[in-house]
């Protein structure tokens, strides 16, 4: 027990040392140890398999923001999640944090390569060369790495000025230095194709490092900058999302969301990524309800689709195609029964089943405030007359026949005549001589 307490990181170290993803403290993995609980965290659900079946030489290493890579631990260094390591780069080496180890890394590599091969249109067997882990990061490596990261903001501002002087239609959103400080990656956004050959020459002469330009989209830029979404929580792209999937307006149609571009767009001016989170559940649920184009025929009218509650499997129909008129809500099973009857040439008397012909009464507690009736102000409240309190001595005293209780005695008060009333005021008395 004492040995376990020695290996635990101190609270001051975990609260102050930032991790590679940009967050700091509160149980997040960093150089002092601990398991990462931030943006690029991956839960290793194969770690508790006994017998060494989940062991692997591959490790996942995370760098700044969303950049991460897979490296081979060829020298069999004892690595754990949260260790800072020096890995192979071109040229030199880079510094990153181990975020995943074991057999799960190989599975993630296969899925990632399969997706990349499909996008590039080549055979999945053709793979790139796997780089290796050099060593655990030494204090000198970490010091040089922190010095390189301290120059990133000033480098980005200066690079923006250089791009503006060259009149290039592009925006430099972020700069990332390599762990050894010999290379800098410039992330930029551009609507059109940009010829930045002259820009690379000027940047190389100014900063004396090797320059690499990478184009990113609006979603990747929002993930790097961060912010608060309309839901009141930090942006998903800046917290945990690493792979961005295209979002279509059909996702909003499946969920019956209003096609308002101001509400559907996020801070990146693109469709919100969260539209894809629940669309699969809506697509599966829509298969268990009738289509919107189907009409229901009854003996008295024709009903058109008005709205659908997919998860309750309730459909509301209207007698008018363009507006809400004589709305009737039935279950999906009842709708399928009527569709089957209409196909056989029969028309039921009403949409509701025979045992449930009357509409359900609205519950009194259906509204949260209980004040949804517009005529609630027309009802006059009658004031109840308060009965005079009976004194204890009157209760003890026995009443005689024909005698009223003490509280029922009426007290008459003389009232002064109101101005303008029929009673004339008394004439004033003459003054005495």
PDB file of C-alpha atoms in Angstrom, residues 23-243:
ATOM      1  CA  UNK A  23      -5.877  21.045 -21.128  1.00  0.00           C
ATOM      2  CA  UNK A  24      -4.389  21.186 -17.660  1.00  0.00           C
ATOM      3  CA  UNK A  25      -4.788  19.240 -14.445  1.00  0.00           C
ATOM      4  CA  UNK A  26      -7.864  17.650 -12.867  1.00  0.00           C
ATOM      5  CA  UNK A  27      -6.834  14.054 -13.577  1.00  0.00           C
ATOM      6  CA  UNK A  28      -5.638  14.644 -17.120  1.00  0.00           C
ATOM      7  CA  UNK A  29      -2.556  12.754 -18.273  1.00  0.00           C
ATOM      8  CA  UNK A  30       0.684  14.703 -18.461  1.00  0.00           C
ATOM      9  CA  UNK A  31       4.414  14.297 -18.043  1.00  0.00           C
ATOM     10  CA  UNK A  32       4.087  13.612 -14.328  1.00  0.00           C
ATOM     11  CA  UNK A  33       2.020  10.471 -14.943  1.00  0.00           C
ATOM     12  CA  UNK A  34      -1.624   9.555 -14.734  1.00  0.00           C
ATOM     13  CA  UNK A  35      -4.125   8.466 -17.358  1.00  0.00           C
ATOM     14  CA  UNK A  36      -5.261  11.091 -19.894  1.00  0.00           C
ATOM     15  CA  UNK A  37      -8.867  12.178 -19.507  1.00  0.00           C
ATOM     16  CA  UNK A  38      -9.138  14.842 -22.170  1.00  0.00           C
ATOM     17  CA  UNK A  39      -9.666  15.333 -25.881  1.00  0.00           C
ATOM     18  CA  UNK A  40      -7.761  12.402 -27.395  1.00  0.00           C
ATOM     19  CA  UNK A  41      -8.372   9.924 -24.603  1.00  0.00           C
ATOM     20  CA  UNK A  42      -8.978   6.313 -25.689  1.00  0.00           C
ATOM     21  CA  UNK A  43     -10.157   3.702 -23.198  1.00  0.00           C
ATOM     22  CA  UNK A  44      -8.147   0.498 -23.542  1.00  0.00           C
ATOM     23  CA  UNK A  45     -10.852  -2.115 -23.091  1.00  0.00           C
ATOM     24  CA  UNK A  46      -8.373  -4.935 -23.923  1.00  0.00           C
ATOM     25  CA  UNK A  47      -5.932  -4.096 -21.113  1.00  0.00           C
ATOM     26  CA  UNK A  48      -7.314  -6.581 -18.554  1.00  0.00           C
ATOM     27  CA  UNK A  49      -7.022  -9.702 -20.757  1.00  0.00           C
ATOM     28  CA  UNK A  50      -4.822 -12.191 -18.846  1.00  0.00           C
ATOM     29  CA  UNK A  51      -1.969 -14.198 -20.311  1.00  0.00           C
ATOM     30  CA  UNK A  52      -0.332 -11.413 -22.308  1.00  0.00           C
ATOM     31  CA  UNK A  53      -2.685 -11.783 -25.271  1.00  0.00           C
ATOM     32  CA  UNK A  54      -3.198  -8.004 -25.410  1.00  0.00           C
ATOM     33  CA  UNK A  55       0.524  -7.167 -25.496  1.00  0.00           C
ATOM     34  CA  UNK A  56       1.857  -5.345 -28.546  1.00  0.00           C
ATOM     35  CA  UNK A  57       4.910  -3.330 -29.595  1.00  0.00           C
ATOM     36  CA  UNK A  58       2.771  -0.566 -31.120  1.00  0.00           C
ATOM     37  CA  UNK A  59       1.923   2.576 -29.132  1.00  0.00           C
ATOM     38  CA  UNK A  60      -0.253   5.579 -29.885  1.00  0.00           C
ATOM     39  CA  UNK A  61       1.437   8.967 -29.336  1.00  0.00           C
ATOM     40  CA  UNK A  62      -0.464  12.261 -29.183  1.00  0.00           C
ATOM     41  CA  UNK A  63       0.977  15.635 -30.106  1.00  0.00           C
ATOM     42  CA  UNK A  64      -0.529  19.117 -30.076  1.00  0.00           C
ATOM     43  CA  UNK A  65      -4.299  19.388 -30.656  1.00  0.00           C
ATOM     44  CA  UNK A  66      -5.675  16.654 -32.946  1.00  0.00           C
ATOM     45  CA  UNK A  67      -2.376  15.325 -34.316  1.00  0.00           C
ATOM     46  CA  UNK A  68      -1.400  11.812 -33.274  1.00  0.00           C
ATOM     47  CA  UNK A  69       0.533   8.916 -34.717  1.00  0.00           C
ATOM     48  CA  UNK A  70       1.359   5.222 -34.244  1.00  0.00           C
ATOM     49  CA  UNK A  71       4.935   4.130 -33.517  1.00  0.00           C
ATOM     50  CA  UNK A  72       6.740   0.848 -32.898  1.00  0.00           C
ATOM     51  CA  UNK A  73       8.466   0.217 -29.587  1.00  0.00           C
ATOM     52  CA  UNK A  74      11.250  -1.838 -31.155  1.00  0.00           C
ATOM     53  CA  UNK A  75      13.580  -1.602 -28.121  1.00  0.00           C
ATOM     54  CA  UNK A  76      10.817  -2.801 -25.749  1.00  0.00           C
ATOM     55  CA  UNK A  77      10.943   0.236 -23.474  1.00  0.00           C
ATOM     56  CA  UNK A  78       8.487  -0.136 -20.542  1.00  0.00           C
ATOM     57  CA  UNK A  79       5.941   2.491 -21.542  1.00  0.00           C
ATOM     58  CA  UNK A  80       2.714   3.428 -19.792  1.00  0.00           C
ATOM     59  CA  UNK A  81      -0.101   5.793 -20.645  1.00  0.00           C
ATOM     60  CA  UNK A  82       0.979   9.346 -19.866  1.00  0.00           C
ATOM     61  CA  UNK A  83       4.732   8.898 -20.533  1.00  0.00           C
ATOM     62  CA  UNK A  84       6.478  11.560 -22.605  1.00  0.00           C
ATOM     63  CA  UNK A  85       8.572   9.956 -25.367  1.00  0.00           C
ATOM     64  CA  UNK A  86      10.890  11.006 -28.165  1.00  0.00           C
ATOM     65  CA  UNK A  87       9.789   9.476 -31.486  1.00  0.00           C
ATOM     66  CA  UNK A  88      11.235   9.378 -34.975  1.00  0.00           C
ATOM     67  CA  UNK A  89      10.472  12.337 -37.255  1.00  0.00           C
ATOM     68  CA  UNK A  90      11.715  13.703 -40.563  1.00  0.00           C
ATOM     69  CA  UNK A  91      14.093  15.246 -39.836  1.00  0.00           C
ATOM     70  CA  UNK A  92      15.156  14.790 -36.195  1.00  0.00           C
ATOM     71  CA  UNK A  93      12.784  13.697 -33.461  1.00  0.00           C
ATOM     72  CA  UNK A  94       9.490  14.828 -32.006  1.00  0.00           C
ATOM     73  CA  UNK A  95       8.125  14.847 -28.442  1.00  0.00           C
ATOM     74  CA  UNK A  96       4.699  13.432 -27.619  1.00  0.00           C
ATOM     75  CA  UNK A  97       2.656  11.671 -24.964  1.00  0.00           C
ATOM     76  CA  UNK A  98       1.697   7.979 -24.965  1.00  0.00           C
ATOM     77  CA  UNK A  99      -2.114   7.730 -24.948  1.00  0.00           C
ATOM     78  CA  UNK A 100      -2.672   4.043 -25.781  1.00  0.00           C
ATOM     79  CA  UNK A 101      -0.744   0.774 -25.622  1.00  0.00           C
ATOM     80  CA  UNK A 102      -1.425  -2.894 -26.352  1.00  0.00           C
ATOM     81  CA  UNK A 103      -3.401  -4.802 -28.953  1.00  0.00           C
ATOM     82  CA  UNK A 104      -6.041  -2.089 -29.298  1.00  0.00           C
ATOM     83  CA  UNK A 105      -3.468   0.129 -31.051  1.00  0.00           C
ATOM     84  CA  UNK A 106      -3.105  -2.382 -33.893  1.00  0.00           C
ATOM     85  CA  UNK A 107      -6.870  -2.571 -34.335  1.00  0.00           C
ATOM     86  CA  UNK A 108      -7.124   1.194 -34.546  1.00  0.00           C
ATOM     87  CA  UNK A 109      -4.310   1.268 -37.084  1.00  0.00           C
ATOM     88  CA  UNK A 110      -6.128  -1.231 -39.315  1.00  0.00           C
ATOM     89  CA  UNK A 111      -9.389   0.706 -39.245  1.00  0.00           C
ATOM     90  CA  UNK A 112      -7.600   4.003 -39.848  1.00  0.00           C
ATOM     91  CA  UNK A 113      -5.592   2.645 -42.783  1.00  0.00           C
ATOM     92  CA  UNK A 114      -8.639   0.976 -44.317  1.00  0.00           C
ATOM     93  CA  UNK A 115     -10.487   4.287 -44.287  1.00  0.00           C
ATOM     94  CA  UNK A 116      -7.520   6.147 -45.746  1.00  0.00           C
ATOM     95  CA  UNK A 117      -7.007   3.547 -48.461  1.00  0.00           C
ATOM     96  CA  UNK A 118     -10.659   3.764 -49.490  1.00  0.00           C
ATOM     97  CA  UNK A 119     -10.420   7.540 -49.734  1.00  0.00           C
ATOM     98  CA  UNK A 120      -7.173   7.388 -51.738  1.00  0.00           C
ATOM     99  CA  UNK A 121      -8.429   4.540 -53.924  1.00  0.00           C
ATOM    100  CA  UNK A 122      -5.513   2.166 -53.436  1.00  0.00           C
ATOM    101  CA  UNK A 123      -5.013  -1.337 -52.078  1.00  0.00           C
ATOM    102  CA  UNK A 124      -5.117  -1.672 -48.293  1.00  0.00           C
ATOM    103  CA  UNK A 125      -1.992  -3.831 -48.330  1.00  0.00           C
ATOM    104  CA  UNK A 126       0.149  -0.876 -49.366  1.00  0.00           C
ATOM    105  CA  UNK A 127       1.076   0.734 -46.102  1.00  0.00           C
ATOM    106  CA  UNK A 128       3.453   3.486 -45.143  1.00  0.00           C
ATOM    107  CA  UNK A 129       6.644   2.853 -43.211  1.00  0.00           C
ATOM    108  CA  UNK A 130       6.091   2.654 -39.474  1.00  0.00           C
ATOM    109  CA  UNK A 131       8.337   4.926 -37.432  1.00  0.00           C
ATOM    110  CA  UNK A 132       9.764   3.933 -34.076  1.00  0.00           C
ATOM    111  CA  UNK A 133      10.080   5.205 -30.527  1.00  0.00           C
ATOM    112  CA  UNK A 134      13.589   6.377 -29.619  1.00  0.00           C
ATOM    113  CA  UNK A 135      13.442   6.735 -25.839  1.00  0.00           C
ATOM    114  CA  UNK A 136      11.608   8.263 -22.961  1.00  0.00           C
ATOM    115  CA  UNK A 137      11.923  12.042 -22.994  1.00  0.00           C
ATOM    116  CA  UNK A 138      14.828  13.359 -20.930  1.00  0.00           C
ATOM    117  CA  UNK A 139      14.752  16.651 -18.975  1.00  0.00           C
ATOM    118  CA  UNK A 140      16.842  18.267 -21.710  1.00  0.00           C
ATOM    119  CA  UNK A 141      14.360  17.133 -24.385  1.00  0.00           C
ATOM    120  CA  UNK A 142      11.410  18.521 -22.433  1.00  0.00           C
ATOM    121  CA  UNK A 143      13.171  21.847 -21.850  1.00  0.00           C
ATOM    122  CA  UNK A 144      13.917  22.272 -25.544  1.00  0.00           C
ATOM    123  CA  UNK A 145      10.368  21.248 -26.370  1.00  0.00           C
ATOM    124  CA  UNK A 146       8.865  23.887 -24.071  1.00  0.00           C
ATOM    125  CA  UNK A 147      11.098  26.562 -25.593  1.00  0.00           C
ATOM    126  CA  UNK A 148       9.847  25.620 -29.064  1.00  0.00           C
ATOM    127  CA  UNK A 149       6.204  25.726 -27.979  1.00  0.00           C
ATOM    128  CA  UNK A 150       6.677  29.173 -26.418  1.00  0.00           C
ATOM    129  CA  UNK A 151       7.553  30.582 -29.863  1.00  0.00           C
ATOM    130  CA  UNK A 152       4.428  29.301 -31.632  1.00  0.00           C
ATOM    131  CA  UNK A 153       2.126  32.256 -30.988  1.00  0.00           C
ATOM    132  CA  UNK A 154       4.666  34.912 -32.028  1.00  0.00           C
ATOM    133  CA  UNK A 155       5.544  32.878 -35.113  1.00  0.00           C
ATOM    134  CA  UNK A 156       1.880  32.675 -36.153  1.00  0.00           C
ATOM    135  CA  UNK A 157       1.360  36.449 -35.829  1.00  0.00           C
ATOM    136  CA  UNK A 158       4.513  37.215 -37.795  1.00  0.00           C
ATOM    137  CA  UNK A 159       3.584  34.686 -40.500  1.00  0.00           C
ATOM    138  CA  UNK A 160       0.177  36.317 -40.925  1.00  0.00           C
ATOM    139  CA  UNK A 161       1.850  39.669 -41.559  1.00  0.00           C
ATOM    140  CA  UNK A 162       4.178  38.119 -44.155  1.00  0.00           C
ATOM    141  CA  UNK A 163       1.229  36.453 -45.946  1.00  0.00           C
ATOM    142  CA  UNK A 164      -0.633  39.784 -46.002  1.00  0.00           C
ATOM    143  CA  UNK A 165       2.402  41.586 -47.452  1.00  0.00           C
ATOM    144  CA  UNK A 166       2.607  38.981 -50.231  1.00  0.00           C
ATOM    145  CA  UNK A 167      -1.156  39.516 -50.887  1.00  0.00           C
ATOM    146  CA  UNK A 168      -2.025  35.841 -50.502  1.00  0.00           C
ATOM    147  CA  UNK A 169      -5.698  34.936 -50.058  1.00  0.00           C
ATOM    148  CA  UNK A 170      -5.142  32.607 -47.091  1.00  0.00           C
ATOM    149  CA  UNK A 171      -5.373  32.576 -43.311  1.00  0.00           C
ATOM    150  CA  UNK A 172      -2.758  30.973 -41.071  1.00  0.00           C
ATOM    151  CA  UNK A 173      -4.730  29.465 -38.203  1.00  0.00           C
ATOM    152  CA  UNK A 174      -2.053  27.733 -36.128  1.00  0.00           C
ATOM    153  CA  UNK A 175       1.657  26.938 -35.937  1.00  0.00           C
ATOM    154  CA  UNK A 176       3.172  23.808 -34.398  1.00  0.00           C
ATOM    155  CA  UNK A 177       6.891  23.351 -33.770  1.00  0.00           C
ATOM    156  CA  UNK A 178       8.500  19.929 -33.778  1.00  0.00           C
ATOM    157  CA  UNK A 179       9.854  18.660 -30.468  1.00  0.00           C
ATOM    158  CA  UNK A 180      13.490  19.387 -31.363  1.00  0.00           C
ATOM    159  CA  UNK A 181      12.667  22.843 -32.785  1.00  0.00           C
ATOM    160  CA  UNK A 182      14.056  22.092 -36.284  1.00  0.00           C
ATOM    161  CA  UNK A 183      10.713  22.096 -38.089  1.00  0.00           C
ATOM    162  CA  UNK A 184       7.474  24.117 -37.976  1.00  0.00           C
ATOM    163  CA  UNK A 185       4.069  23.120 -39.391  1.00  0.00           C
ATOM    164  CA  UNK A 186       1.868  26.015 -40.556  1.00  0.00           C
ATOM    165  CA  UNK A 187      -1.863  25.216 -40.710  1.00  0.00           C
ATOM    166  CA  UNK A 188      -3.750  27.489 -43.102  1.00  0.00           C
ATOM    167  CA  UNK A 189      -7.253  27.938 -44.502  1.00  0.00           C
ATOM    168  CA  UNK A 190      -7.931  29.019 -48.082  1.00  0.00           C
ATOM    169  CA  UNK A 191     -11.012  28.974 -50.294  1.00  0.00           C
ATOM    170  CA  UNK A 192      -8.962  28.790 -53.476  1.00  0.00           C
ATOM    171  CA  UNK A 193      -5.685  27.242 -54.501  1.00  0.00           C
ATOM    172  CA  UNK A 194      -2.761  29.310 -53.212  1.00  0.00           C
ATOM    173  CA  UNK A 195       0.758  29.495 -54.619  1.00  0.00           C
ATOM    174  CA  UNK A 196       2.803  29.793 -51.418  1.00  0.00           C
ATOM    175  CA  UNK A 197       6.253  28.985 -52.827  1.00  0.00           C
ATOM    176  CA  UNK A 198       7.459  32.523 -52.203  1.00  0.00           C
ATOM    177  CA  UNK A 199       5.884  32.428 -48.742  1.00  0.00           C
ATOM    178  CA  UNK A 200       7.883  29.303 -47.805  1.00  0.00           C
ATOM    179  CA  UNK A 201      11.134  30.987 -48.825  1.00  0.00           C
ATOM    180  CA  UNK A 202      10.399  34.076 -46.741  1.00  0.00           C
ATOM    181  CA  UNK A 203       9.316  32.022 -43.714  1.00  0.00           C
ATOM    182  CA  UNK A 204      12.427  29.832 -43.885  1.00  0.00           C
ATOM    183  CA  UNK A 205      14.702  32.894 -44.028  1.00  0.00           C
ATOM    184  CA  UNK A 206      12.842  34.587 -41.177  1.00  0.00           C
ATOM    185  CA  UNK A 207      12.540  31.721 -38.656  1.00  0.00           C
ATOM    186  CA  UNK A 208      15.552  29.589 -39.705  1.00  0.00           C
ATOM    187  CA  UNK A 209      13.601  26.316 -39.558  1.00  0.00           C
ATOM    188  CA  UNK A 210      12.194  23.819 -42.032  1.00  0.00           C
ATOM    189  CA  UNK A 211       8.690  24.860 -43.167  1.00  0.00           C
ATOM    190  CA  UNK A 212       5.736  22.555 -43.838  1.00  0.00           C
ATOM    191  CA  UNK A 213       2.340  23.879 -44.979  1.00  0.00           C
ATOM    192  CA  UNK A 214      -0.892  21.951 -44.211  1.00  0.00           C
ATOM    193  CA  UNK A 215      -4.319  23.005 -45.364  1.00  0.00           C
ATOM    194  CA  UNK A 216      -7.210  22.465 -42.939  1.00  0.00           C
ATOM    195  CA  UNK A 217     -10.945  23.073 -43.118  1.00  0.00           C
ATOM    196  CA  UNK A 218     -13.257  25.292 -41.119  1.00  0.00           C
ATOM    197  CA  UNK A 219     -14.151  22.453 -38.729  1.00  0.00           C
ATOM    198  CA  UNK A 220     -10.501  21.726 -37.957  1.00  0.00           C
ATOM    199  CA  UNK A 221      -9.883  25.418 -37.306  1.00  0.00           C
ATOM    200  CA  UNK A 222     -12.788  25.593 -34.852  1.00  0.00           C
ATOM    201  CA  UNK A 223     -11.378  22.538 -33.078  1.00  0.00           C
ATOM    202  CA  UNK A 224      -7.992  24.191 -32.693  1.00  0.00           C
ATOM    203  CA  UNK A 225      -9.369  27.545 -31.508  1.00  0.00           C
ATOM    204  CA  UNK A 226     -12.152  26.180 -29.266  1.00  0.00           C
ATOM    205  CA  UNK A 227     -15.250  27.900 -27.921  1.00  0.00           C
ATOM    206  CA  UNK A 228     -18.715  27.391 -26.409  1.00  0.00           C
ATOM    207  CA  UNK A 229     -21.504  25.965 -28.529  1.00  0.00           C
ATOM    208  CA  UNK A 230     -25.212  26.926 -28.487  1.00  0.00           C
ATOM    209  CA  UNK A 231     -25.839  23.977 -26.144  1.00  0.00           C
ATOM    210  CA  UNK A 232     -23.738  25.715 -23.455  1.00  0.00           C
ATOM    211  CA  UNK A 233     -20.930  23.154 -23.536  1.00  0.00           C
ATOM    212  CA  UNK A 234     -17.438  23.353 -25.113  1.00  0.00           C
ATOM    213  CA  UNK A 235     -17.282  22.514 -28.793  1.00  0.00           C
ATOM    214  CA  UNK A 236     -17.147  18.785 -29.525  1.00  0.00           C
ATOM    215  CA  UNK A 237     -14.407  19.342 -32.111  1.00  0.00           C
ATOM    216  CA  UNK A 238     -12.221  20.947 -29.437  1.00  0.00           C
ATOM    217  CA  UNK A 239     -12.937  18.328 -26.755  1.00  0.00           C
ATOM    218  CA  UNK A 240     -12.996  14.816 -28.170  1.00  0.00           C
ATOM    219  CA  UNK A 241     -13.629  14.722 -31.946  1.00  0.00           C
ATOM    220  CA  UNK A 242     -10.641  13.898 -34.145  1.00  0.00           C
ATOM    221  CA  UNK A 243     -12.255  12.617 -37.366  1.00  0.00           C
TER     222      UNK A 243
END
